[in-house]
Amino acid sequence: MHWASAALLVEFCVTMKLLASARRRVWDAVALRDPHAQPDKARRVRDMFDSIAPVYERFNRIATLGQDARWRRAAVAAARPGPGEVVLDVACGTGDMIRSFARAQPQLARIIGVDFSPQMLRQGNYRGLRVPIELIQADALSLPLVEGAVDIVACAFGMRNFDDVCAALREMYRVLRPGGRLVILEFAWPSDRWFSWFYEVYCGAVLPRLGRLLVQDPVGAYEYLPQSVRTFEPPQVLAGRLQETGFVRIRLRLMNFGAVVLYCANKPQRGTE
Ligand SMILES: C[S@@+](CC[C@H](N)C(=O)[O-])C[C@H]1O[C@@H](n2cnc3c(N)ncnc32)[C@H](O)[C@@H]1O
């Protein structure tokens, strides 16, 4: 057998073994009815991401047909990172967004990635990037950074997973410098009738099966994903929360028929907005 194929097979088997060793389902049918209302949502979310970390990126590529990279590039372009600036990626996971920023602007002063899942952080691969990367295992609801420390805050597909969206936004606002930029990517349930029907079929029937087929998914991650989108607050509500937090110039851009939303906002310049 070709060496590369053998290596792939070994890697796949190790991954399967890792996933199969997860002792119990994080998301059972009862918790899935309303994942956001679970009092121990943060623990469940962390356990889930710790469990799927080895396959997280590969599954994303397959499930979105590579579109996820395009969404992140759009968010990075909207943030307009400049030379010498500091970027904070909240809920950075395995670092997809960090790599996207570093490639778009190699002269950034630093990119800080924060995530509370040690296994997701461990999977990050930053070889070949010229920008210094600093990873911190911490809760997005209590960022270990001083006020005004960063020029840009990014958060890709993290908001829906937080157990207190307002607290997370307050922290993002606090650590941004006056005039700093915020970019958020998050899934939404599409409002278009036809696409919503297609989405229902894809998320209800295809995605969980794909999860079971490709990665066994013993924790229920790929049932949590569509259900957490379906039961999450609509984009207008999240935009309202940005405003309540103090952000200005709030813009929403719908992608993939509204299934993905890019939120852009600014922290006001001191005394000018
Ligand atoms: C869907 S993944 C997104 C990862 C990455 N941003 C990306 O675009 O691929 C969500 C991430 O949010 C992290 N997360 C969820 N709640 C968190 C919290 N309260 N504090 C820090 N990280 C959190 C999870 O550990 C996970 O890595």
PDB file of C-alpha atoms and ligand atoms in Angstrom:
ATOM      1  CA  MET A   1       0.000   0.000   0.000  1.00  0.00           C
ATOM      2  CA  HIS A   2       1.170   3.523  -0.737  1.00  0.00           C
ATOM      3  CA  TRP A   3       2.771   5.150   2.369  1.00  0.00           C
ATOM      4  CA  ALA A   4       0.488   8.200   2.279  1.00  0.00           C
ATOM      5  CA  SER A   5      -2.628   5.998   2.149  1.00  0.00           C
ATOM      6  CA  ALA A   6      -1.326   3.879   5.019  1.00  0.00           C
ATOM      7  CA  ALA A   7      -0.654   6.988   7.118  1.00  0.00           C
ATOM      8  CA  LEU A   8      -4.150   8.291   6.374  1.00  0.00           C
ATOM      9  CA  LEU A   9      -5.695   4.975   7.365  1.00  0.00           C
ATOM     10  CA  VAL A  10      -3.765   4.911  10.656  1.00  0.00           C
ATOM     11  CA  GLU A  11      -4.782   8.512  11.400  1.00  0.00           C
ATOM     12  CA  PHE A  12      -8.406   7.708  10.641  1.00  0.00           C
ATOM     13  CA  CYS A  13      -8.362   4.654  12.930  1.00  0.00           C
ATOM     14  CA  VAL A  14      -6.792   6.632  15.792  1.00  0.00           C
ATOM     15  CA  THR A  15      -9.449   9.328  15.350  1.00  0.00           C
ATOM     16  CA  MET A  16     -12.238   6.751  15.392  1.00  0.00           C
ATOM     17  CA  LYS A  17     -10.804   5.183  18.522  1.00  0.00           C
ATOM     18  CA  LEU A  18     -10.588   8.590  20.217  1.00  0.00           C
ATOM     19  CA  LEU A  19     -14.198   9.371  19.394  1.00  0.00           C
ATOM     20  CA  ALA A  20     -15.474   5.955  20.337  1.00  0.00           C
ATOM     21  CA  SER A  21     -13.759   6.304  23.701  1.00  0.00           C
ATOM     22  CA  ALA A  22     -16.049   9.210  24.623  1.00  0.00           C
ATOM     23  CA  ARG A  23     -18.016   7.699  27.479  1.00  0.00           C
ATOM     24  CA  ARG A  24     -21.435   9.232  27.048  1.00  0.00           C
ATOM     25  CA  ARG A  25     -23.634  11.336  24.839  1.00  0.00           C
ATOM     26  CA  VAL A  26     -23.296  15.030  25.630  1.00  0.00           C
ATOM     27  CA  TRP A  27     -26.524  15.918  23.812  1.00  0.00           C
ATOM     28  CA  ASP A  28     -29.387  13.519  24.404  1.00  0.00           C
ATOM     29  CA  ALA A  29     -32.914  13.957  23.033  1.00  0.00           C
ATOM     30  CA  VAL A  30     -34.155  15.861  26.112  1.00  0.00           C
ATOM     31  CA  ALA A  31     -31.271  18.360  26.179  1.00  0.00           C
ATOM     32  CA  LEU A  32     -31.555  18.813  22.413  1.00  0.00           C
ATOM     33  CA  ARG A  33     -35.112  20.106  22.702  1.00  0.00           C
ATOM     34  CA  ASP A  34     -33.663  23.447  23.809  1.00  0.00           C
ATOM     35  CA  PRO A  35     -29.870  23.308  24.071  1.00  0.00           C
ATOM     36  CA  HIS A  36     -29.612  27.017  24.991  1.00  0.00           C
ATOM     37  CA  ALA A  37     -31.783  26.556  28.088  1.00  0.00           C
ATOM     38  CA  GLN A  38     -29.608  23.847  29.642  1.00  0.00           C
ATOM     39  CA  PRO A  39     -28.210  25.073  32.979  1.00  0.00           C
ATOM     40  CA  ASP A  40     -24.960  23.203  32.274  1.00  0.00           C
ATOM     41  CA  LYS A  41     -24.761  24.314  28.618  1.00  0.00           C
ATOM     42  CA  ALA A  42     -21.152  25.578  28.942  1.00  0.00           C
ATOM     43  CA  ARG A  43     -19.921  22.235  30.284  1.00  0.00           C
ATOM     44  CA  ARG A  44     -21.778  20.310  27.591  1.00  0.00           C
ATOM     45  CA  VAL A  45     -20.377  22.569  24.855  1.00  0.00           C
ATOM     46  CA  ARG A  46     -16.826  22.196  26.163  1.00  0.00           C
ATOM     47  CA  ASP A  47     -17.104  18.398  26.448  1.00  0.00           C
ATOM     48  CA  MET A  48     -18.544  18.222  22.940  1.00  0.00           C
ATOM     49  CA  PHE A  49     -15.751  20.266  21.340  1.00  0.00           C
ATOM     50  CA  ASP A  50     -13.090  18.408  23.332  1.00  0.00           C
ATOM     51  CA  SER A  51     -14.507  15.216  21.901  1.00  0.00           C
ATOM     52  CA  ILE A  52     -14.795  16.235  18.229  1.00  0.00           C
ATOM     53  CA  ALA A  53     -11.600  18.347  18.118  1.00  0.00           C
ATOM     54  CA  PRO A  54      -9.562  15.834  16.035  1.00  0.00           C
ATOM     55  CA  VAL A  55     -12.143  15.793  13.241  1.00  0.00           C
ATOM     56  CA  TYR A  56     -13.620  19.292  13.583  1.00  0.00           C
ATOM     57  CA  GLU A  57     -11.921  20.936  10.593  1.00  0.00           C
ATOM     58  CA  ARG A  58     -12.181  18.005   8.210  1.00  0.00           C
ATOM     59  CA  PHE A  59     -15.869  17.617   8.951  1.00  0.00           C
ATOM     60  CA  ASN A  60     -16.482  21.339   8.379  1.00  0.00           C
ATOM     61  CA  ARG A  61     -14.806  21.194   4.983  1.00  0.00           C
ATOM     62  CA  ILE A  62     -16.941  18.232   3.915  1.00  0.00           C
ATOM     63  CA  ALA A  63     -20.248  19.409   5.430  1.00  0.00           C
ATOM     64  CA  THR A  64     -19.992  22.925   3.956  1.00  0.00           C
ATOM     65  CA  LEU A  65     -18.299  21.823   0.698  1.00  0.00           C
ATOM     66  CA  GLY A  66     -15.432  24.152   1.543  1.00  0.00           C
ATOM     67  CA  GLN A  67     -17.682  27.203   1.931  1.00  0.00           C
ATOM     68  CA  ASP A  68     -16.617  27.808   5.550  1.00  0.00           C
ATOM     69  CA  ALA A  69     -13.206  29.067   4.397  1.00  0.00           C
ATOM     70  CA  ARG A  70     -14.947  31.602   2.130  1.00  0.00           C
ATOM     71  CA  TRP A  71     -17.128  32.875   5.024  1.00  0.00           C
ATOM     72  CA  ARG A  72     -14.077  33.388   7.212  1.00  0.00           C
ATOM     73  CA  ARG A  73     -12.246  35.221   4.413  1.00  0.00           C
ATOM     74  CA  ALA A  74     -15.254  37.539   4.032  1.00  0.00           C
ATOM     75  CA  ALA A  75     -15.173  38.302   7.781  1.00  0.00           C
ATOM     76  CA  VAL A  76     -11.433  39.003   7.686  1.00  0.00           C
ATOM     77  CA  ALA A  77     -11.825  41.317   4.675  1.00  0.00           C
ATOM     78  CA  ALA A  78     -14.631  43.184   6.469  1.00  0.00           C
ATOM     79  CA  ALA A  79     -12.377  43.674   9.522  1.00  0.00           C
ATOM     80  CA  ARG A  80      -9.705  45.313   7.310  1.00  0.00           C
ATOM     81  CA  PRO A  81      -6.703  44.233   9.432  1.00  0.00           C
ATOM     82  CA  GLY A  82      -3.812  46.696   9.137  1.00  0.00           C
ATOM     83  CA  PRO A  83      -0.049  46.433   9.773  1.00  0.00           C
ATOM     84  CA  GLY A  84       0.874  46.572  13.473  1.00  0.00           C
ATOM     85  CA  GLU A  85      -2.640  45.826  14.702  1.00  0.00           C
ATOM     86  CA  VAL A  86      -3.625  43.274  17.356  1.00  0.00           C
ATOM     87  CA  VAL A  87      -6.446  40.817  16.634  1.00  0.00           C
ATOM     88  CA  LEU A  88      -8.348  38.809  19.228  1.00  0.00           C
ATOM     89  CA  ASP A  89     -10.155  35.690  17.992  1.00  0.00           C
ATOM     90  CA  VAL A  90     -12.742  34.692  20.603  1.00  0.00           C
ATOM     91  CA  ALA A  91     -13.714  30.980  20.584  1.00  0.00           C
ATOM     92  CA  CYS A  92     -10.813  30.401  18.181  1.00  0.00           C
ATOM     93  CA  GLY A  93     -11.133  26.603  18.247  1.00  0.00           C
ATOM     94  CA  THR A  94      -8.540  24.960  16.022  1.00  0.00           C
ATOM     95  CA  GLY A  95      -7.470  28.319  14.583  1.00  0.00           C
ATOM     96  CA  ASP A  96      -9.132  28.535  11.169  1.00  0.00           C
ATOM     97  CA  MET A  97      -9.929  32.211  11.672  1.00  0.00           C
ATOM     98  CA  ILE A  98      -6.458  32.952  13.064  1.00  0.00           C
ATOM     99  CA  ARG A  99      -4.833  31.488   9.945  1.00  0.00           C
ATOM    100  CA  SER A 100      -7.190  33.456   7.744  1.00  0.00           C
ATOM    101  CA  PHE A 101      -6.191  36.741   9.468  1.00  0.00           C
ATOM    102  CA  ALA A 102      -2.482  35.888   9.385  1.00  0.00           C
ATOM    103  CA  ARG A 103      -2.581  35.122   5.645  1.00  0.00           C
ATOM    104  CA  ALA A 104      -4.583  38.230   4.810  1.00  0.00           C
ATOM    105  CA  GLN A 105      -2.303  40.561   6.780  1.00  0.00           C
ATOM    106  CA  PRO A 106       1.161  39.076   7.558  1.00  0.00           C
ATOM    107  CA  GLN A 107       2.226  42.352   9.215  1.00  0.00           C
ATOM    108  CA  LEU A 108      -0.191  42.126  12.147  1.00  0.00           C
ATOM    109  CA  ALA A 109       1.546  42.721  15.477  1.00  0.00           C
ATOM    110  CA  ARG A 110      -0.101  39.687  17.101  1.00  0.00           C
ATOM    111  CA  ILE A 111      -3.141  37.424  17.021  1.00  0.00           C
ATOM    112  CA  ILE A 112      -4.522  36.244  20.344  1.00  0.00           C
ATOM    113  CA  GLY A 113      -6.777  33.173  20.275  1.00  0.00           C
ATOM    114  CA  VAL A 114      -9.024  32.389  23.232  1.00  0.00           C
ATOM    115  CA  ASP A 115     -10.998  29.179  23.675  1.00  0.00           C
ATOM    116  CA  PHE A 116     -12.105  27.140  26.675  1.00  0.00           C
ATOM    117  CA  SER A 117     -11.645  23.729  25.029  1.00  0.00           C
ATOM    118  CA  PRO A 118      -8.086  22.461  25.605  1.00  0.00           C
ATOM    119  CA  GLN A 119      -8.440  19.830  22.868  1.00  0.00           C
ATOM    120  CA  MET A 120      -9.568  22.360  20.247  1.00  0.00           C
ATOM    121  CA  LEU A 121      -6.589  24.585  21.127  1.00  0.00           C
ATOM    122  CA  ARG A 122      -4.252  21.590  20.922  1.00  0.00           C
ATOM    123  CA  GLN A 123      -5.332  20.795  17.344  1.00  0.00           C
ATOM    124  CA  GLY A 124      -4.306  24.224  16.037  1.00  0.00           C
ATOM    125  CA  ASN A 125      -1.547  24.236  13.430  1.00  0.00           C
ATOM    126  CA  TYR A 126       0.190  27.590  12.891  1.00  0.00           C
ATOM    127  CA  ARG A 127       3.324  26.476  11.061  1.00  0.00           C
ATOM    128  CA  GLY A 128       4.537  28.850   8.373  1.00  0.00           C
ATOM    129  CA  LEU A 129       2.691  31.950   9.633  1.00  0.00           C
ATOM    130  CA  ARG A 130       4.703  35.139  10.066  1.00  0.00           C
ATOM    131  CA  VAL A 131       2.394  36.695  12.646  1.00  0.00           C
ATOM    132  CA  PRO A 132       3.079  35.843  16.330  1.00  0.00           C
ATOM    133  CA  ILE A 133       0.194  33.741  17.698  1.00  0.00           C
ATOM    134  CA  GLU A 134      -0.739  33.605  21.377  1.00  0.00           C
ATOM    135  CA  LEU A 135      -3.253  30.999  22.512  1.00  0.00           C
ATOM    136  CA  ILE A 136      -5.071  31.299  25.833  1.00  0.00           C
ATOM    137  CA  GLN A 137      -7.379  28.728  27.384  1.00  0.00           C
ATOM    138  CA  ALA A 138     -10.075  30.907  28.925  1.00  0.00           C
ATOM    139  CA  ASP A 139     -13.787  31.618  29.023  1.00  0.00           C
ATOM    140  CA  ALA A 140     -15.133  34.135  26.504  1.00  0.00           C
ATOM    141  CA  LEU A 141     -17.352  35.495  29.264  1.00  0.00           C
ATOM    142  CA  SER A 142     -14.302  36.578  31.274  1.00  0.00           C
ATOM    143  CA  LEU A 143     -11.485  37.495  28.899  1.00  0.00           C
ATOM    144  CA  PRO A 144      -8.019  37.699  30.506  1.00  0.00           C
ATOM    145  CA  LEU A 145      -7.173  40.980  28.742  1.00  0.00           C
ATOM    146  CA  VAL A 146      -7.150  44.596  29.871  1.00  0.00           C
ATOM    147  CA  GLU A 147      -9.608  47.189  28.584  1.00  0.00           C
ATOM    148  CA  GLY A 148      -8.842  48.502  25.086  1.00  0.00           C
ATOM    149  CA  ALA A 149      -6.126  45.900  24.460  1.00  0.00           C
ATOM    150  CA  VAL A 150      -6.977  44.977  20.860  1.00  0.00           C
ATOM    151  CA  ASP A 151      -7.841  46.638  17.534  1.00  0.00           C
ATOM    152  CA  ILE A 152     -10.073  43.884  16.151  1.00  0.00           C
ATOM    153  CA  VAL A 153     -12.253  41.247  17.819  1.00  0.00           C
ATOM    154  CA  ALA A 154     -13.418  38.302  15.714  1.00  0.00           C
ATOM    155  CA  CYS A 155     -15.754  35.501  16.687  1.00  0.00           C
ATOM    156  CA  ALA A 156     -16.637  32.785  14.166  1.00  0.00           C
ATOM    157  CA  PHE A 157     -19.449  30.386  15.065  1.00  0.00           C
ATOM    158  CA  GLY A 158     -18.921  30.952  18.782  1.00  0.00           C
ATOM    159  CA  MET A 159     -21.880  33.161  19.787  1.00  0.00           C
ATOM    160  CA  ARG A 160     -24.489  30.399  19.556  1.00  0.00           C
ATOM    161  CA  ASN A 161     -22.394  28.272  21.886  1.00  0.00           C
ATOM    162  CA  PHE A 162     -22.056  30.788  24.725  1.00  0.00           C
ATOM    163  CA  ASP A 163     -24.401  30.414  27.649  1.00  0.00           C
ATOM    164  CA  ASP A 164     -24.647  34.211  28.047  1.00  0.00           C
ATOM    165  CA  VAL A 165     -24.491  36.093  24.744  1.00  0.00           C
ATOM    166  CA  CYS A 166     -24.769  39.538  26.397  1.00  0.00           C
ATOM    167  CA  ALA A 167     -21.883  38.846  28.789  1.00  0.00           C
ATOM    168  CA  ALA A 168     -19.727  37.714  25.858  1.00  0.00           C
ATOM    169  CA  LEU A 169     -20.538  40.899  23.894  1.00  0.00           C
ATOM    170  CA  ARG A 170     -19.745  43.062  26.939  1.00  0.00           C
ATOM    171  CA  GLU A 171     -16.333  41.410  27.195  1.00  0.00           C
ATOM    172  CA  MET A 172     -15.631  41.910  23.472  1.00  0.00           C
ATOM    173  CA  TYR A 173     -16.590  45.567  23.818  1.00  0.00           C
ATOM    174  CA  ARG A 174     -14.406  46.044  26.908  1.00  0.00           C
ATOM    175  CA  VAL A 175     -11.211  44.662  25.356  1.00  0.00           C
ATOM    176  CA  LEU A 176     -11.612  46.601  22.082  1.00  0.00           C
ATOM    177  CA  ARG A 177      -9.879  49.977  21.804  1.00  0.00           C
ATOM    178  CA  PRO A 178     -12.117  52.981  21.002  1.00  0.00           C
ATOM    179  CA  GLY A 179     -12.855  52.835  17.274  1.00  0.00           C
ATOM    180  CA  GLY A 180     -11.966  49.131  17.187  1.00  0.00           C
ATOM    181  CA  ARG A 181     -13.795  46.694  14.868  1.00  0.00           C
ATOM    182  CA  LEU A 182     -15.884  43.664  15.676  1.00  0.00           C
ATOM    183  CA  VAL A 183     -16.684  40.889  13.178  1.00  0.00           C
ATOM    184  CA  ILE A 184     -18.951  37.984  14.055  1.00  0.00           C
ATOM    185  CA  LEU A 185     -19.914  35.007  11.905  1.00  0.00           C
ATOM    186  CA  GLU A 186     -22.868  32.912  12.948  1.00  0.00           C
ATOM    187  CA  PHE A 187     -25.346  30.505  11.421  1.00  0.00           C
ATOM    188  CA  ALA A 188     -29.018  31.472  11.181  1.00  0.00           C
ATOM    189  CA  TRP A 189     -32.135  29.682  10.059  1.00  0.00           C
ATOM    190  CA  PRO A 190     -32.793  30.946   6.485  1.00  0.00           C
ATOM    191  CA  SER A 191     -36.010  32.916   6.033  1.00  0.00           C
ATOM    192  CA  ASP A 192     -36.440  32.068   2.311  1.00  0.00           C
ATOM    193  CA  ARG A 193     -39.238  29.445   2.133  1.00  0.00           C
ATOM    194  CA  TRP A 194     -37.529  27.157  -0.405  1.00  0.00           C
ATOM    195  CA  PHE A 195     -34.076  27.352   1.050  1.00  0.00           C
ATOM    196  CA  SER A 196     -35.524  26.862   4.517  1.00  0.00           C
ATOM    197  CA  TRP A 197     -37.124  23.612   3.287  1.00  0.00           C
ATOM    198  CA  PHE A 198     -33.823  22.472   1.754  1.00  0.00           C
ATOM    199  CA  TYR A 199     -32.016  23.442   4.960  1.00  0.00           C
ATOM    200  CA  GLU A 200     -34.527  21.498   7.062  1.00  0.00           C
ATOM    201  CA  VAL A 201     -33.866  18.353   5.011  1.00  0.00           C
ATOM    202  CA  TYR A 202     -30.100  18.858   4.996  1.00  0.00           C
ATOM    203  CA  CYS A 203     -29.850  19.600   8.731  1.00  0.00           C
ATOM    204  CA  GLY A 204     -32.502  17.129   9.850  1.00  0.00           C
ATOM    205  CA  ALA A 205     -31.608  14.140   7.713  1.00  0.00           C
ATOM    206  CA  VAL A 206     -28.237  14.591   6.008  1.00  0.00           C
ATOM    207  CA  LEU A 207     -26.000  16.305   8.574  1.00  0.00           C
ATOM    208  CA  PRO A 208     -26.537  13.948  11.545  1.00  0.00           C
ATOM    209  CA  ARG A 209     -26.124  10.915   9.221  1.00  0.00           C
ATOM    210  CA  LEU A 210     -22.958  12.418   7.751  1.00  0.00           C
ATOM    211  CA  GLY A 211     -21.730  12.933  11.319  1.00  0.00           C
ATOM    212  CA  ARG A 212     -22.414   9.312  12.237  1.00  0.00           C
ATOM    213  CA  LEU A 213     -20.976   7.996   8.980  1.00  0.00           C
ATOM    214  CA  LEU A 214     -17.763  10.020   8.924  1.00  0.00           C
ATOM    215  CA  VAL A 215     -16.939  10.452  12.585  1.00  0.00           C
ATOM    216  CA  GLN A 216     -19.341   8.164  14.475  1.00  0.00           C
ATOM    217  CA  ASP A 217     -20.414  11.256  16.469  1.00  0.00           C
ATOM    218  CA  PRO A 218     -20.998   9.535  19.821  1.00  0.00           C
ATOM    219  CA  VAL A 219     -21.595  12.879  21.578  1.00  0.00           C
ATOM    220  CA  GLY A 220     -24.439  14.124  19.355  1.00  0.00           C
ATOM    221  CA  ALA A 221     -22.465  17.118  18.034  1.00  0.00           C
ATOM    222  CA  TYR A 222     -24.015  17.027  14.588  1.00  0.00           C
ATOM    223  CA  GLU A 223     -27.526  16.917  16.018  1.00  0.00           C
ATOM    224  CA  TYR A 224     -26.682  19.801  18.371  1.00  0.00           C
ATOM    225  CA  LEU A 225     -25.402  21.901  15.441  1.00  0.00           C
ATOM    226  CA  PRO A 226     -28.712  22.265  13.513  1.00  0.00           C
ATOM    227  CA  GLN A 227     -30.845  22.277  16.647  1.00  0.00           C
ATOM    228  CA  SER A 228     -28.752  25.020  18.263  1.00  0.00           C
ATOM    229  CA  VAL A 229     -29.147  27.094  15.068  1.00  0.00           C
ATOM    230  CA  ARG A 230     -32.897  26.469  14.896  1.00  0.00           C
ATOM    231  CA  THR A 231     -33.420  27.552  18.525  1.00  0.00           C
ATOM    232  CA  PHE A 232     -30.922  30.441  18.564  1.00  0.00           C
ATOM    233  CA  GLU A 233     -32.073  34.047  18.477  1.00  0.00           C
ATOM    234  CA  PRO A 234     -32.647  35.524  14.973  1.00  0.00           C
ATOM    235  CA  PRO A 235     -30.107  37.952  13.467  1.00  0.00           C
ATOM    236  CA  GLN A 236     -32.221  41.049  14.268  1.00  0.00           C
ATOM    237  CA  VAL A 237     -32.175  40.146  17.978  1.00  0.00           C
ATOM    238  CA  LEU A 238     -28.424  39.636  17.991  1.00  0.00           C
ATOM    239  CA  ALA A 239     -28.005  42.956  16.143  1.00  0.00           C
ATOM    240  CA  GLY A 240     -30.134  44.598  18.859  1.00  0.00           C
ATOM    241  CA  ARG A 241     -27.860  43.137  21.524  1.00  0.00           C
ATOM    242  CA  LEU A 242     -24.835  44.634  19.766  1.00  0.00           C
ATOM    243  CA  GLN A 243     -26.518  48.028  19.959  1.00  0.00           C
ATOM    244  CA  GLU A 244     -27.479  47.583  23.647  1.00  0.00           C
ATOM    245  CA  THR A 245     -23.840  46.720  24.399  1.00  0.00           C
ATOM    246  CA  GLY A 246     -22.754  50.078  22.946  1.00  0.00           C
ATOM    247  CA  PHE A 247     -21.533  49.084  19.487  1.00  0.00           C
ATOM    248  CA  VAL A 248     -22.205  51.494  16.616  1.00  0.00           C
ATOM    249  CA  ARG A 249     -22.344  51.237  12.804  1.00  0.00           C
ATOM    250  CA  ILE A 250     -23.855  47.766  12.983  1.00  0.00           C
ATOM    251  CA  ARG A 251     -24.040  46.076   9.574  1.00  0.00           C
ATOM    252  CA  LEU A 252     -25.386  42.633   8.692  1.00  0.00           C
ATOM    253  CA  ARG A 253     -24.447  40.708   5.562  1.00  0.00           C
ATOM    254  CA  LEU A 254     -26.378  37.569   4.706  1.00  0.00           C
ATOM    255  CA  MET A 255     -24.534  34.771   2.944  1.00  0.00           C
ATOM    256  CA  ASN A 256     -25.779  31.431   1.553  1.00  0.00           C
ATOM    257  CA  PHE A 257     -29.412  32.584   1.436  1.00  0.00           C
ATOM    258  CA  GLY A 258     -29.236  33.834   5.016  1.00  0.00           C
ATOM    259  CA  ALA A 259     -27.859  30.604   6.494  1.00  0.00           C
ATOM    260  CA  VAL A 260     -24.684  32.460   7.494  1.00  0.00           C
ATOM    261  CA  VAL A 261     -24.660  36.016   8.823  1.00  0.00           C
ATOM    262  CA  LEU A 262     -21.669  38.323   9.026  1.00  0.00           C
ATOM    263  CA  TYR A 263     -22.143  41.010  11.692  1.00  0.00           C
ATOM    264  CA  CYS A 264     -19.805  44.005  11.619  1.00  0.00           C
ATOM    265  CA  ALA A 265     -19.747  46.773  14.232  1.00  0.00           C
ATOM    266  CA  ASN A 266     -17.466  49.344  15.813  1.00  0.00           C
ATOM    267  CA  LYS A 267     -16.734  50.482  19.327  1.00  0.00           C
ATOM    268  CA  PRO A 268     -17.339  54.267  19.273  1.00  0.00           C
ATOM    269  CA  GLN A 269     -14.357  56.606  19.103  1.00  0.00           C
ATOM    270  CA  ARG A 270     -14.121  58.370  22.477  1.00  0.00           C
ATOM    271  CA  GLY A 271     -16.746  61.083  22.511  1.00  0.00           C
ATOM    272  CA  THR A 272     -17.276  61.252  18.741  1.00  0.00           C
ATOM    273  CA  GLU A 273     -20.101  58.783  18.080  1.00  0.00           C
TER     274      GLU A 273
HETATM  275  C1  LIG B   1     -18.002  26.053  16.273  1.00  0.00           C
HETATM  276  S1  LIG B   1     -16.458  26.220  17.080  1.00  0.00           S
HETATM  277  C2  LIG B   1     -15.751  27.575  16.192  1.00  0.00           C
HETATM  278  C3  LIG B   1     -14.246  27.533  16.186  1.00  0.00           C
HETATM  279  C4  LIG B   1     -13.591  28.555  15.256  1.00  0.00           C
HETATM  280  N1  LIG B   1     -13.927  29.895  15.623  1.00  0.00           N
HETATM  281  C5  LIG B   1     -13.922  28.295  13.811  1.00  0.00           C
HETATM  282  O1  LIG B   1     -14.345  29.224  13.121  1.00  0.00           O
HETATM  283  O2  LIG B   1     -13.754  27.161  13.363  1.00  0.00           O
HETATM  284  C6  LIG B   1     -16.952  26.993  18.589  1.00  0.00           C
HETATM  285  C7  LIG B   1     -15.814  27.148  19.576  1.00  0.00           C
HETATM  286  O3  LIG B   1     -16.300  27.950  20.661  1.00  0.00           O
HETATM  287  C8  LIG B   1     -15.656  27.514  21.837  1.00  0.00           C
HETATM  288  N2  LIG B   1     -16.421  28.025  22.976  1.00  0.00           N
HETATM  289  C9  LIG B   1     -17.725  27.840  23.230  1.00  0.00           C
HETATM  290  N3  LIG B   1     -18.078  28.488  24.353  1.00  0.00           N
HETATM  291  C10 LIG B   1     -16.967  29.109  24.823  1.00  0.00           C
HETATM  292  C11 LIG B   1     -16.694  29.935  25.941  1.00  0.00           C
HETATM  293  N4  LIG B   1     -17.631  30.255  26.811  1.00  0.00           N
HETATM  294  N5  LIG B   1     -15.448  30.402  26.104  1.00  0.00           N
HETATM  295  C12 LIG B   1     -14.471  30.090  25.208  1.00  0.00           C
HETATM  296  N6  LIG B   1     -14.655  29.295  24.141  1.00  0.00           N
HETATM  297  C13 LIG B   1     -15.899  28.812  23.932  1.00  0.00           C
HETATM  298  C14 LIG B   1     -15.647  26.003  21.690  1.00  0.00           C
HETATM  299  O4  LIG B   1     -14.708  25.386  22.535  1.00  0.00           O
HETATM  300  C15 LIG B   1     -15.318  25.855  20.206  1.00  0.00           C
HETATM  301  O5  LIG B   1     -13.944  25.739  19.999  1.00  0.00           O
END
